[in-house]
XYZ file of C-alpha atoms in Angstrom:
693
model
C -0.026 -0.030 -0.041
C 1.469 3.338 -1.003
C 2.186 5.812 1.697
C 0.879 9.390 1.707
C 3.524 12.008 2.063
C 2.999 14.953 4.263
C 6.354 16.418 3.432
C 5.784 19.816 1.681
C 6.617 19.704 -2.053
C 5.939 22.056 -4.836
C 3.835 20.761 -7.767
C 6.223 17.803 -8.630
C 5.847 14.190 -7.643
C 6.456 13.224 -4.095
C 8.593 10.188 -3.431
C 5.364 8.221 -2.512
C 3.874 9.152 -5.923
C 6.844 7.839 -7.935
C 5.827 4.662 -9.684
C 8.232 2.140 -11.241
C 7.541 1.124 -14.693
C 5.226 -1.861 -14.950
C 6.538 -4.009 -17.701
C 5.262 -7.158 -19.321
C 8.031 -9.132 -21.101
C 7.031 -11.173 -24.043
C 8.560 -14.536 -25.107
C 11.353 -12.729 -26.984
C 12.133 -10.544 -24.088
C 10.549 -7.404 -25.535
C 9.234 -4.871 -22.905
C 5.659 -3.816 -23.054
C 4.328 -0.954 -20.895
C 1.311 -1.962 -18.746
C 0.807 1.670 -17.746
C 0.405 2.878 -21.360
C -0.385 -0.395 -23.121
C 2.297 0.203 -25.716
C 5.781 -1.013 -26.738
C 8.902 0.845 -25.718
C 10.491 0.567 -29.158
C 10.010 -1.029 -32.562
C 10.429 -4.778 -31.916
C 11.953 -5.382 -35.321
C 14.625 -2.610 -35.329
C 14.573 -0.303 -32.430
C 18.035 1.026 -33.130
C 17.324 1.849 -36.744
C 14.086 3.559 -35.793
C 15.674 5.598 -33.038
C 18.495 6.811 -35.414
C 15.946 7.636 -38.134
C 13.466 9.460 -35.946
C 15.815 11.345 -33.584
C 19.528 11.196 -34.342
C 19.689 11.803 -38.095
C 17.075 14.637 -38.305
C 18.858 16.501 -35.484
C 22.177 16.675 -37.514
C 24.109 16.331 -34.314
C 27.588 15.608 -35.747
C 27.442 18.610 -37.958
C 26.231 20.925 -35.169
C 28.712 19.706 -32.616
C 31.581 20.654 -34.990
C 30.387 24.224 -34.878
C 29.261 24.366 -31.216
C 31.376 25.671 -28.386
C 31.009 24.806 -24.766
C 28.067 22.667 -23.522
C 25.500 21.320 -25.878
C 22.169 20.497 -24.147
C 19.745 17.878 -25.487
C 16.489 17.248 -23.645
C 14.418 14.162 -23.998
C 10.821 13.556 -22.739
C 10.691 9.814 -21.848
C 13.962 8.080 -20.962
C 12.396 4.547 -21.142
C 15.057 1.942 -21.751
C 17.762 4.585 -22.448
C 18.024 3.685 -26.107
C 17.985 7.223 -27.440
C 20.681 8.245 -24.886
C 22.970 5.299 -25.734
C 22.819 5.930 -29.426
C 23.517 9.703 -28.906
C 26.378 8.695 -26.677
C 27.902 6.612 -29.562
C 27.461 9.551 -31.862
C 29.265 11.692 -29.385
C 32.149 9.244 -29.199
C 32.457 9.349 -33.012
C 32.510 13.079 -32.869
C 35.205 13.243 -30.157
C 37.358 10.863 -32.123
C 37.051 12.982 -35.202
C 37.949 16.331 -33.644
C 41.395 17.437 -32.687
C 41.965 16.972 -28.958
C 43.557 19.659 -26.825
C 46.769 18.613 -24.835
C 45.769 19.310 -21.252
C 49.531 19.290 -20.308
C 49.843 22.846 -21.584
C 47.880 23.897 -18.558
C 46.016 26.477 -20.473
C 42.254 27.193 -19.864
C 40.535 25.500 -22.811
C 36.912 24.835 -22.207
C 36.081 21.386 -23.628
C 33.096 20.584 -25.674
C 30.585 19.051 -23.387
C 27.378 17.020 -23.990
C 24.522 17.409 -21.448
C 21.708 14.929 -22.138
C 18.718 15.559 -19.860
C 15.862 13.060 -19.867
C 12.571 13.340 -17.973
C 10.823 10.083 -16.922
C 7.696 9.808 -14.810
C 7.704 5.939 -14.809
C 11.365 4.968 -14.596
C 12.699 1.429 -15.048
C 14.751 0.182 -12.096
C 18.278 -1.055 -12.619
C 17.288 -4.724 -13.083
C 14.555 -3.785 -15.643
C 17.008 -1.575 -17.595
C 19.630 -4.310 -17.734
C 17.127 -6.862 -18.942
C 15.855 -4.504 -21.691
C 19.348 -3.663 -22.933
C 20.199 -7.365 -23.370
C 18.245 -7.089 -26.582
C 21.005 -4.774 -27.996
C 24.372 -6.575 -27.707
C 25.952 -3.929 -29.965
C 25.281 -1.430 -27.105
C 26.979 -3.614 -24.432
C 29.920 -1.297 -23.628
C 28.012 1.902 -23.129
C 25.045 0.109 -21.771
C 27.091 -1.440 -18.963
C 28.454 1.957 -18.044
C 25.035 3.345 -17.805
C 23.791 0.572 -15.659
C 26.761 0.953 -13.320
C 25.804 4.575 -12.625
C 22.018 4.246 -12.970
C 20.378 5.789 -9.766
C 17.947 4.571 -7.259
C 14.302 5.438 -8.153
C 14.127 8.687 -6.171
C 12.160 11.721 -7.347
C 14.160 14.689 -8.675
C 17.412 15.178 -10.528
C 20.269 12.661 -10.854
C 23.353 14.099 -12.558
C 25.560 11.283 -13.681
C 29.114 12.275 -14.972
C 30.871 10.102 -17.614
C 34.072 11.919 -17.113
C 36.213 10.225 -19.823
C 33.675 11.321 -22.433
C 32.890 14.982 -21.330
C 29.390 13.639 -21.042
C 26.684 14.302 -18.429
C 23.371 12.465 -18.156
C 20.830 14.197 -15.938
C 17.920 11.918 -15.238
C 14.862 13.615 -13.886
C 12.308 11.330 -12.283
C 9.263 13.493 -12.274
C 6.147 14.594 -14.187
C 7.281 16.527 -17.284
C 4.848 19.323 -16.473
C 6.806 20.069 -13.248
C 10.293 19.042 -14.320
C 10.540 21.043 -17.542
C 10.011 24.495 -15.904
C 12.742 23.457 -13.474
C 15.439 23.398 -16.211
C 17.695 26.431 -16.547
C 18.098 26.361 -20.354
C 19.011 27.061 -22.946
C 18.275 23.800 -24.839
C 19.890 23.038 -28.199
C 17.898 19.988 -29.236
C 14.640 18.246 -28.201
C 13.801 14.571 -28.493
C 10.013 14.333 -27.880
C 9.599 10.690 -27.111
C 7.528 8.801 -24.571
C 4.372 7.151 -25.523
C 1.905 8.238 -28.211
C -0.337 11.287 -27.512
C -3.419 9.084 -27.497
C -1.879 6.865 -24.848
C -0.204 9.570 -22.812
C -2.193 12.776 -23.198
C -1.007 14.279 -19.859
C 2.451 14.827 -21.410
C 1.447 16.364 -24.756
C -0.009 19.621 -23.528
C 0.127 23.287 -24.483
C 2.246 23.852 -21.390
C 4.864 21.467 -22.734
C 5.145 23.488 -26.028
C 5.262 26.895 -24.414
C 7.919 25.841 -21.912
C 9.968 24.395 -24.726
C 9.792 27.779 -26.471
C 11.031 29.563 -23.337
C 13.947 27.213 -22.995
C 14.902 27.198 -26.706
C 17.231 29.462 -28.691
C 17.420 30.319 -32.361
C 17.911 27.123 -34.357
C 17.118 24.701 -31.538
C 16.028 21.467 -33.130
C 13.081 19.224 -32.401
C 12.464 15.640 -33.458
C 9.559 13.359 -32.575
C 8.060 10.107 -33.659
C 4.534 11.443 -33.880
C 2.900 13.606 -36.544
C -0.332 14.038 -34.639
C -2.211 17.205 -35.522
C -2.472 18.562 -31.976
C 1.212 18.104 -31.520
C 2.031 19.825 -34.834
C -0.221 22.769 -34.132
C 1.040 23.099 -30.607
C 4.690 23.295 -31.749
C 3.982 25.605 -34.592
C 1.991 27.926 -32.374
C 5.007 28.339 -30.111
C 7.596 29.057 -32.804
C 8.706 25.661 -34.171
C 8.977 25.348 -37.982
C 8.228 21.756 -38.731
C 8.758 19.160 -41.474
C 6.416 16.174 -41.691
C 8.106 13.311 -43.422
C 7.487 9.595 -44.029
C 8.291 7.355 -41.138
C 10.131 4.074 -40.768
C 8.514 0.616 -40.413
C 5.229 0.901 -38.646
C 5.527 4.692 -38.270
C 3.539 6.264 -41.135
C 4.820 9.882 -40.598
C 7.189 11.652 -38.192
C 8.134 15.240 -37.593
C 11.276 17.318 -37.081
C 12.051 20.980 -37.198
C 13.698 24.124 -35.808
C 12.728 26.862 -33.380
C 12.370 30.155 -35.115
C 11.900 32.899 -32.521
C 10.216 35.289 -34.983
C 7.530 32.585 -35.537
C 5.017 32.644 -32.745
C 5.085 34.521 -29.484
C 8.393 35.642 -28.078
C 9.078 33.842 -24.806
C 9.544 35.876 -21.658
C 12.860 34.679 -20.239
C 12.055 36.023 -16.821
C 9.185 33.614 -16.641
C 11.773 30.841 -16.908
C 14.667 32.314 -14.894
C 14.560 34.821 -12.025
C 17.221 37.645 -12.517
C 19.138 36.699 -9.432
C 19.756 33.203 -10.792
C 21.047 34.351 -14.162
C 24.473 35.987 -14.130
C 25.632 37.439 -17.484
C 27.989 35.200 -19.545
C 31.599 35.927 -19.402
C 34.553 34.461 -21.233
C 36.597 32.136 -19.077
C 40.274 33.247 -19.059
C 41.815 32.610 -15.560
C 39.999 31.099 -12.694
C 41.034 31.230 -9.006
C 39.595 29.463 -6.090
C 40.245 30.811 -2.575
C 40.295 27.890 -0.097
C 41.522 24.303 -0.446
C 38.979 22.610 1.682
C 36.335 20.134 0.480
C 34.375 22.925 -1.135
C 37.355 24.465 -3.017
C 38.875 21.133 -4.212
C 35.549 19.659 -5.415
C 34.844 22.950 -7.337
C 38.353 22.973 -8.821
C 37.909 19.394 -10.037
C 34.489 20.109 -11.564
C 35.935 22.958 -13.607
C 39.187 21.116 -14.510
C 37.105 18.191 -15.752
C 35.591 20.563 -18.231
C 39.030 21.698 -19.467
C 39.364 24.804 -17.395
C 42.758 25.564 -15.651
C 42.284 26.447 -11.989
C 44.570 27.932 -9.303
C 43.716 27.138 -5.732
C 44.964 29.643 -3.115
C 45.243 28.530 0.526
C 47.795 29.607 3.051
C 47.548 26.380 5.073
C 47.536 23.917 2.128
C 44.974 21.232 1.308
C 42.093 20.297 3.624
C 42.764 22.018 6.915
C 40.130 23.474 9.240
C 37.004 21.347 9.326
C 38.162 19.468 6.201
C 41.121 18.245 8.026
C 39.321 15.738 10.145
C 40.672 12.266 9.641
C 37.222 10.665 9.419
C 34.060 12.447 8.601
C 30.585 10.840 8.619
C 29.103 10.976 5.137
C 25.329 10.594 5.012
C 22.154 12.679 4.410
C 20.567 13.978 7.629
C 17.044 14.529 6.495
C 14.459 17.034 7.815
C 10.913 15.821 8.318
C 8.524 18.277 6.838
C 11.013 20.230 4.741
C 11.130 18.864 1.132
C 13.630 21.373 -0.177
C 16.196 20.617 2.550
C 15.832 16.870 2.259
C 15.740 16.814 -1.581
C 18.976 18.756 -1.756
C 20.822 16.651 0.715
C 19.542 13.344 -0.790
C 20.797 14.588 -4.194
C 24.095 15.742 -2.600
C 24.499 12.353 -0.834
C 23.961 10.336 -4.097
C 26.253 12.653 -6.012
C 28.974 12.312 -3.345
C 28.707 8.574 -3.470
C 29.302 8.676 -7.266
C 32.310 10.866 -6.767
C 33.748 8.690 -4.032
C 33.343 5.476 -6.043
C 35.032 7.123 -8.979
C 38.001 8.795 -7.231
C 38.868 6.563 -4.275
C 39.272 2.908 -3.637
C 37.357 1.577 -0.588
C 39.849 1.342 2.165
C 41.914 4.249 0.782
C 40.412 7.331 2.416
C 36.877 6.010 2.706
C 34.791 3.038 3.657
C 31.059 2.508 2.723
C 30.610 0.416 5.842
C 27.148 1.859 6.406
C 25.974 4.350 8.985
C 23.288 4.200 11.691
C 21.631 7.426 12.796
C 20.679 6.253 16.265
C 17.267 6.825 17.918
C 18.890 7.402 21.283
C 16.002 9.523 22.623
C 12.219 9.200 22.571
C 12.029 12.421 20.576
C 14.456 11.177 17.928
C 12.604 7.810 17.724
C 9.309 9.614 16.977
C 11.143 11.894 14.498
C 12.540 8.966 12.568
C 9.212 6.995 12.610
C 7.346 10.006 11.325
C 9.892 10.611 8.564
C 9.637 7.008 7.428
C 5.831 7.048 7.569
C 5.752 10.206 5.448
C 8.212 9.128 2.827
C 8.637 6.141 0.524
C 12.383 6.150 -0.089
C 13.868 2.823 -1.262
C 15.496 0.646 1.365
C 18.809 0.925 -0.415
C 18.807 4.600 0.554
C 17.703 4.248 4.204
C 15.471 2.194 6.409
C 14.700 1.670 10.074
C 16.439 -0.737 12.266
C 15.319 -2.486 15.475
C 17.694 -2.592 18.393
C 18.561 -6.205 17.476
C 19.148 -5.273 13.841
C 21.333 -2.408 14.785
C 23.439 -4.737 17.032
C 23.938 -7.248 14.257
C 25.023 -4.567 11.765
C 27.254 -2.580 14.062
C 28.894 -5.610 15.853
C 28.035 -4.179 19.231
C 25.309 -4.649 21.801
C 23.114 -1.636 21.118
C 20.450 -0.145 23.342
C 18.564 1.420 20.484
C 17.759 1.083 16.788
C 17.789 3.896 14.259
C 17.844 4.944 10.678
C 20.338 2.889 8.595
C 22.090 4.248 5.430
C 23.608 1.090 3.900
C 25.716 2.871 1.300
C 27.077 5.613 3.718
C 30.152 5.517 5.901
C 33.231 7.558 6.690
C 35.539 9.611 4.433
C 38.917 11.265 4.895
C 38.317 14.746 3.510
C 42.134 15.188 3.178
C 42.556 12.020 1.154
C 39.652 12.942 -1.225
C 41.048 16.432 -1.727
C 44.489 15.100 -2.524
C 43.029 12.860 -5.216
C 40.800 15.588 -6.723
C 43.670 18.039 -6.925
C 45.933 15.592 -8.876
C 44.214 16.830 -12.166
C 46.875 18.399 -14.368
C 44.730 21.586 -14.884
C 44.761 22.276 -11.054
C 47.548 24.287 -9.403
C 47.854 24.847 -5.680
C 49.360 28.102 -4.538
C 50.062 28.000 -0.849
C 49.365 31.578 0.062
C 46.705 33.258 2.107
C 44.701 35.688 0.120
C 43.984 38.824 2.217
C 42.895 41.320 -0.524
C 40.429 40.872 -3.378
C 40.057 43.789 -5.710
C 38.339 44.364 -9.005
C 39.975 46.296 -11.870
C 39.273 46.970 -15.523
C 41.531 46.395 -18.449
C 41.244 46.266 -22.249
C 41.114 43.093 -24.343
C 42.271 42.551 -27.882
C 39.249 44.444 -29.186
C 40.012 47.368 -26.942
C 36.809 46.662 -24.967
C 36.910 47.144 -21.214
C 36.725 43.928 -19.208
C 36.604 43.435 -15.449
C 39.257 41.331 -13.772
C 40.143 40.340 -10.342
C 43.396 40.749 -8.397
C 44.179 38.465 -5.456
C 47.056 40.008 -3.431
C 49.638 40.504 -6.113
C 48.152 37.926 -8.593
C 46.298 39.588 -11.361
C 44.186 38.863 -14.465
C 41.586 36.566 -13.112
C 38.285 36.552 -14.942
C 36.508 34.382 -12.423
C 37.019 33.871 -8.609
C 35.178 31.403 -6.435
C 35.446 32.095 -2.758
C 35.409 28.779 -0.849
C 37.310 29.729 2.462
C 34.438 29.226 4.795
C 34.527 31.541 7.804
C 37.320 33.739 6.188
C 35.020 34.709 3.254
C 33.537 37.616 5.191
C 36.954 39.236 5.413
C 37.266 39.260 1.592
C 33.605 40.311 1.063
C 33.004 42.918 3.748
C 30.097 44.593 1.915
C 28.173 41.424 1.159
C 25.377 40.147 3.338
C 26.410 36.526 3.945
C 25.193 35.629 7.401
C 27.410 32.792 8.274
C 28.453 31.744 11.716
C 31.506 29.918 13.032
C 31.059 26.792 15.154
C 34.013 25.287 16.948
C 34.321 21.579 16.899
C 36.813 19.373 18.788
C 37.572 15.729 18.032
C 38.863 13.105 20.438
C 41.056 10.220 19.199
C 40.791 6.993 21.103
C 43.963 5.029 20.349
C 43.427 1.291 20.511
C 46.962 0.720 21.826
C 46.093 2.774 24.931
C 42.730 1.088 25.499
C 42.488 -1.786 28.110
C 40.787 -5.009 27.226
C 39.775 -6.465 23.846
C 39.368 -4.360 20.642
C 35.804 -3.098 20.251
C 34.467 -4.681 17.022
C 32.694 -1.671 15.552
C 31.724 -2.302 11.969
C 29.729 0.702 10.960
C 29.584 4.482 11.671
C 27.296 5.412 14.564
C 25.656 8.889 14.880
C 23.853 10.126 17.904
C 24.553 13.443 19.634
C 28.091 12.825 18.273
C 29.575 10.214 16.028
C 32.168 7.526 16.076
C 33.713 5.568 13.121
C 35.328 2.169 12.936
C 38.949 2.292 13.887
C 41.312 3.596 11.222
C 45.116 3.442 11.537
C 44.708 2.148 15.138
C 42.541 4.927 16.327
C 38.781 5.740 16.791
C 37.640 9.225 15.747
C 35.086 10.523 18.222
C 33.276 13.856 18.184
C 32.528 16.487 17.700
C 31.830 19.177 20.181
C 29.687 22.078 19.086
C 30.500 25.516 20.323
C 29.062 28.716 18.896
C 30.923 32.054 19.283
C 34.104 30.213 20.421
C 37.359 30.934 18.689
C 39.632 28.956 20.957
C 42.074 26.861 18.865
C 43.679 24.863 21.631
C 42.173 21.615 22.731
C 40.313 21.591 25.987
C 39.843 18.775 28.508
C 36.240 19.757 28.992
C 35.404 19.279 25.374
C 37.160 15.823 25.424
C 34.876 15.021 28.299
C 31.838 16.073 26.291
C 32.891 13.827 23.512
C 33.523 10.893 25.904
C 29.902 11.341 27.107
C 28.712 10.541 23.593
C 30.100 7.077 24.100
C 27.021 6.226 26.165
C 24.909 6.264 22.973
C 27.049 3.786 21.134
C 26.331 0.547 22.806
C 27.357 -1.484 25.896
C 30.988 -1.950 24.830
C 31.586 1.806 24.521
C 29.642 2.469 27.704
C 32.061 0.120 29.496
C 34.928 1.936 27.948
C 33.546 5.304 29.101
C 33.311 4.033 32.665
C 36.956 2.772 32.576
C 38.142 6.023 31.153
C 36.367 7.998 33.936
C 38.057 5.881 36.531
C 41.515 6.991 35.189
C 43.135 10.090 36.662
C 42.509 12.939 34.154
C 43.719 11.135 30.989
C 44.978 13.164 28.131
C 43.735 12.510 24.662
C 45.007 13.451 21.234
C 42.612 15.175 18.912
C 42.125 18.340 16.912
C 39.961 21.371 16.673
C 38.360 22.878 13.616
C 35.671 25.532 12.724
C 32.580 24.753 10.752
C 30.902 27.438 8.675
C 27.195 27.273 8.807
C 24.203 29.346 7.594
C 20.876 30.235 9.339
C 18.932 27.624 7.306
C 21.683 24.980 7.343
C 21.951 24.899 3.590
C 25.215 25.941 1.826
C 25.652 29.086 -0.283
C 26.663 28.193 -3.810
C 26.365 30.601 -6.698
C 27.010 34.116 -7.997
C 26.990 37.222 -6.016
C 24.733 40.157 -6.948
C 25.886 43.725 -6.398
C 23.883 44.477 -3.231
C 23.859 48.199 -3.502
C 22.284 48.220 -6.942
C 20.002 45.273 -6.121
C 18.633 47.135 -3.102
C 17.693 50.054 -5.254
C 16.477 48.314 -8.453
C 14.585 45.486 -6.801
C 13.082 47.339 -3.988
C 9.585 46.142 -5.192
C 10.270 42.749 -3.535
C 9.725 44.449 -0.184
C 6.027 44.654 -1.088
C 5.605 41.525 -3.113
C 8.187 38.987 -3.930
C 6.231 37.671 -6.888
C 6.173 41.101 -8.545
C 9.820 41.836 -8.883
C 10.995 44.040 -11.844
C 11.450 41.967 -14.981
C 15.003 43.052 -15.902
C 18.597 41.981 -15.459
C 20.133 42.010 -12.063
C 23.643 43.485 -11.672
C 26.187 40.934 -10.516
C 29.814 41.182 -9.395
C 31.457 40.159 -12.556
C 32.651 36.517 -12.375
C 32.482 36.366 -8.545
C 31.030 33.278 -6.871
C 30.923 31.682 -3.378
C 30.798 28.091 -2.240
C 30.630 28.201 1.579
C 28.409 27.333 4.560
C 28.587 23.545 4.352
C 28.788 23.146 8.161
C 29.417 19.545 9.162
C 27.869 18.161 5.967
C 30.355 19.227 3.409
C 31.228 15.679 2.442
C 27.648 15.287 1.422
C 26.927 18.671 -0.198
C 30.152 19.775 -1.694
C 30.208 17.741 -4.890
C 26.766 18.842 -5.898
C 27.498 22.432 -5.184
C 30.702 22.132 -7.141
C 28.790 20.906 -10.193
C 26.357 23.836 -9.728
C 29.217 26.350 -9.678
C 30.758 24.823 -12.778
C 27.314 24.936 -14.544
C 27.066 28.668 -13.839
C 30.616 29.365 -15.207
C 30.232 27.177 -18.298
C 26.634 28.236 -19.027
C 25.325 24.715 -18.609
C 21.970 23.546 -17.394
C 21.892 23.129 -13.623
C 22.616 19.628 -12.099
C 19.570 20.170 -9.922
C 16.117 21.819 -10.055
C 16.052 25.515 -10.571
C 14.043 25.909 -7.280
C 16.850 24.129 -5.475
C 19.461 26.256 -7.101
C 17.585 29.300 -5.772
C 17.555 27.666 -2.228
C 21.324 27.607 -2.450
C 21.763 31.135 -3.814
C 24.149 33.188 -1.616
C 21.987 36.265 -1.790
C 18.784 34.400 -0.672
C 19.331 36.041 2.784
C 19.486 39.399 1.267
C 16.173 38.911 -0.550
C 14.574 37.472 2.683
C 15.699 40.484 4.653
C 14.228 42.848 2.007
C 10.871 40.916 1.985
C 10.850 41.267 5.848
C 11.595 44.947 5.454
C 14.702 44.677 7.619
C 16.922 46.324 5.077
């Protein structure tokens, strides 16, 4: 029986509403949709039909030769992934034909990038996908790579990076009517697939065609298997010039065409993109990142992967401050009743897992040993039960454990059950940052930046361009500030209400512990956390002190951490008692300072010019929905990626991809409403709405 979600969502599908594809497999293994009573592809020649209907009319090879930067193709109806895999093969052919750029020159050369976005309301799961693709042995290589990264059936955006191909697949499991307006745009090509209008009328609507027009640019192509009159008239009425041609096999006629802005109503871009989410484009020359923690290093790698040379500045080197903890718990702490918060952290968690599997070997800087979020109080027990009752996440993401189940999984005698994240575990931020910054286009400059100034110079066309100077280093077109609590010193005139929270870790060395080794097999989180022993030591912590800038370790905070042991089962309770009986033992450990925000979401994105914004968008004080429809003024090429708190291992990779999408003018890796929730200047807008500025 499907659960009813009480978590607040916008108009998209809730997790409880998401329905897996119901498939009937015939004797030949062909999939037939029970939901739509139709086949997924031509049973005689699905590949030939897909090429004929979608690939060939879109002239992809020819257009990719002329295109610079990211080429975005949006498909309605992912199905078995056939169109994506064939487009991928076309992309491989294109890449082999073009002259590659030698990255060893260390010059900023933005690579051509293909972003394939596909929206699916009734997704296949991984097993169904694998079964369907067995019908196409010629697609075995790319098919297996797709299956390896294919996500759990969770509503929302799933951004999958195929790094060696400069290819991103963003799967959106949602209703197209909600998902399409959540795209940033622009779109270069459309594949209108899915099931026939007579079988799937909810997709083929006037809203679909008008949103397509808002997201398209001049010469955006469209291709579809149907030539139905309603579809043809809907597309033509929104600016698409169409050709109706004979089909292939059982398809009598198909259509393809081009968006012509002068034909039909001109789309209002501010209906699709709020001004404060849309910084002006700027040529990428030199890029600097200030801060070499988890936020800075993930951002550097996301840009370097796109062929952009990056210099990271940090006076202390890689992964100090909070990113210097030897073991950090990596999971998604979800908020009952707050869909935006939970959606972003679930997406971030899944993205982080993909990054970890790609960049690190298990046992070398991380371990996906699982994590139990303990229900150590009655309040937490009720919160977890309510969350599970109100959601329908797959068990591979999380599920409840009884006390007995928690004991079996952890290897200890537990007093409580909790929420179990089977794919989670612990990560060494330092080890991850070291691996990410090995990219040849990333340079580390060990210097603390104390001064950030903007200047103007002339380019080859004698036009004035704005550049940034960092201390004595000049000529940077783009700067990403990722130095956590130090960011305010570089941006004294920006309203970024972060706060610093001191955290102290305690290391429990096994060699100094009396008795047998405690056989902890998974990460435990209660009021604090503890991870399985690594290099002969347990990492226990962390204290939580607001408005506290003490850098030296304190015995009182060690004692606070030791008190957390009482949550972690009878073996650790016994250890706690033994330690209390010792005479003021001294413990190794470390202190660090988290950077958090009032709503506990990171800040990732461009910075508006606050003085100008205050004057030109003063109307938001009366009605946020009636803001002026014109461009906002931004600080040219200036971005921040801060405020990750204790969850940077979960949120940093997703925010890094978002920053890279801004700079490279790509579609976002997450919904537009979620990008807005991460916008650095959201607090400025909120203060204006509250008339506090």
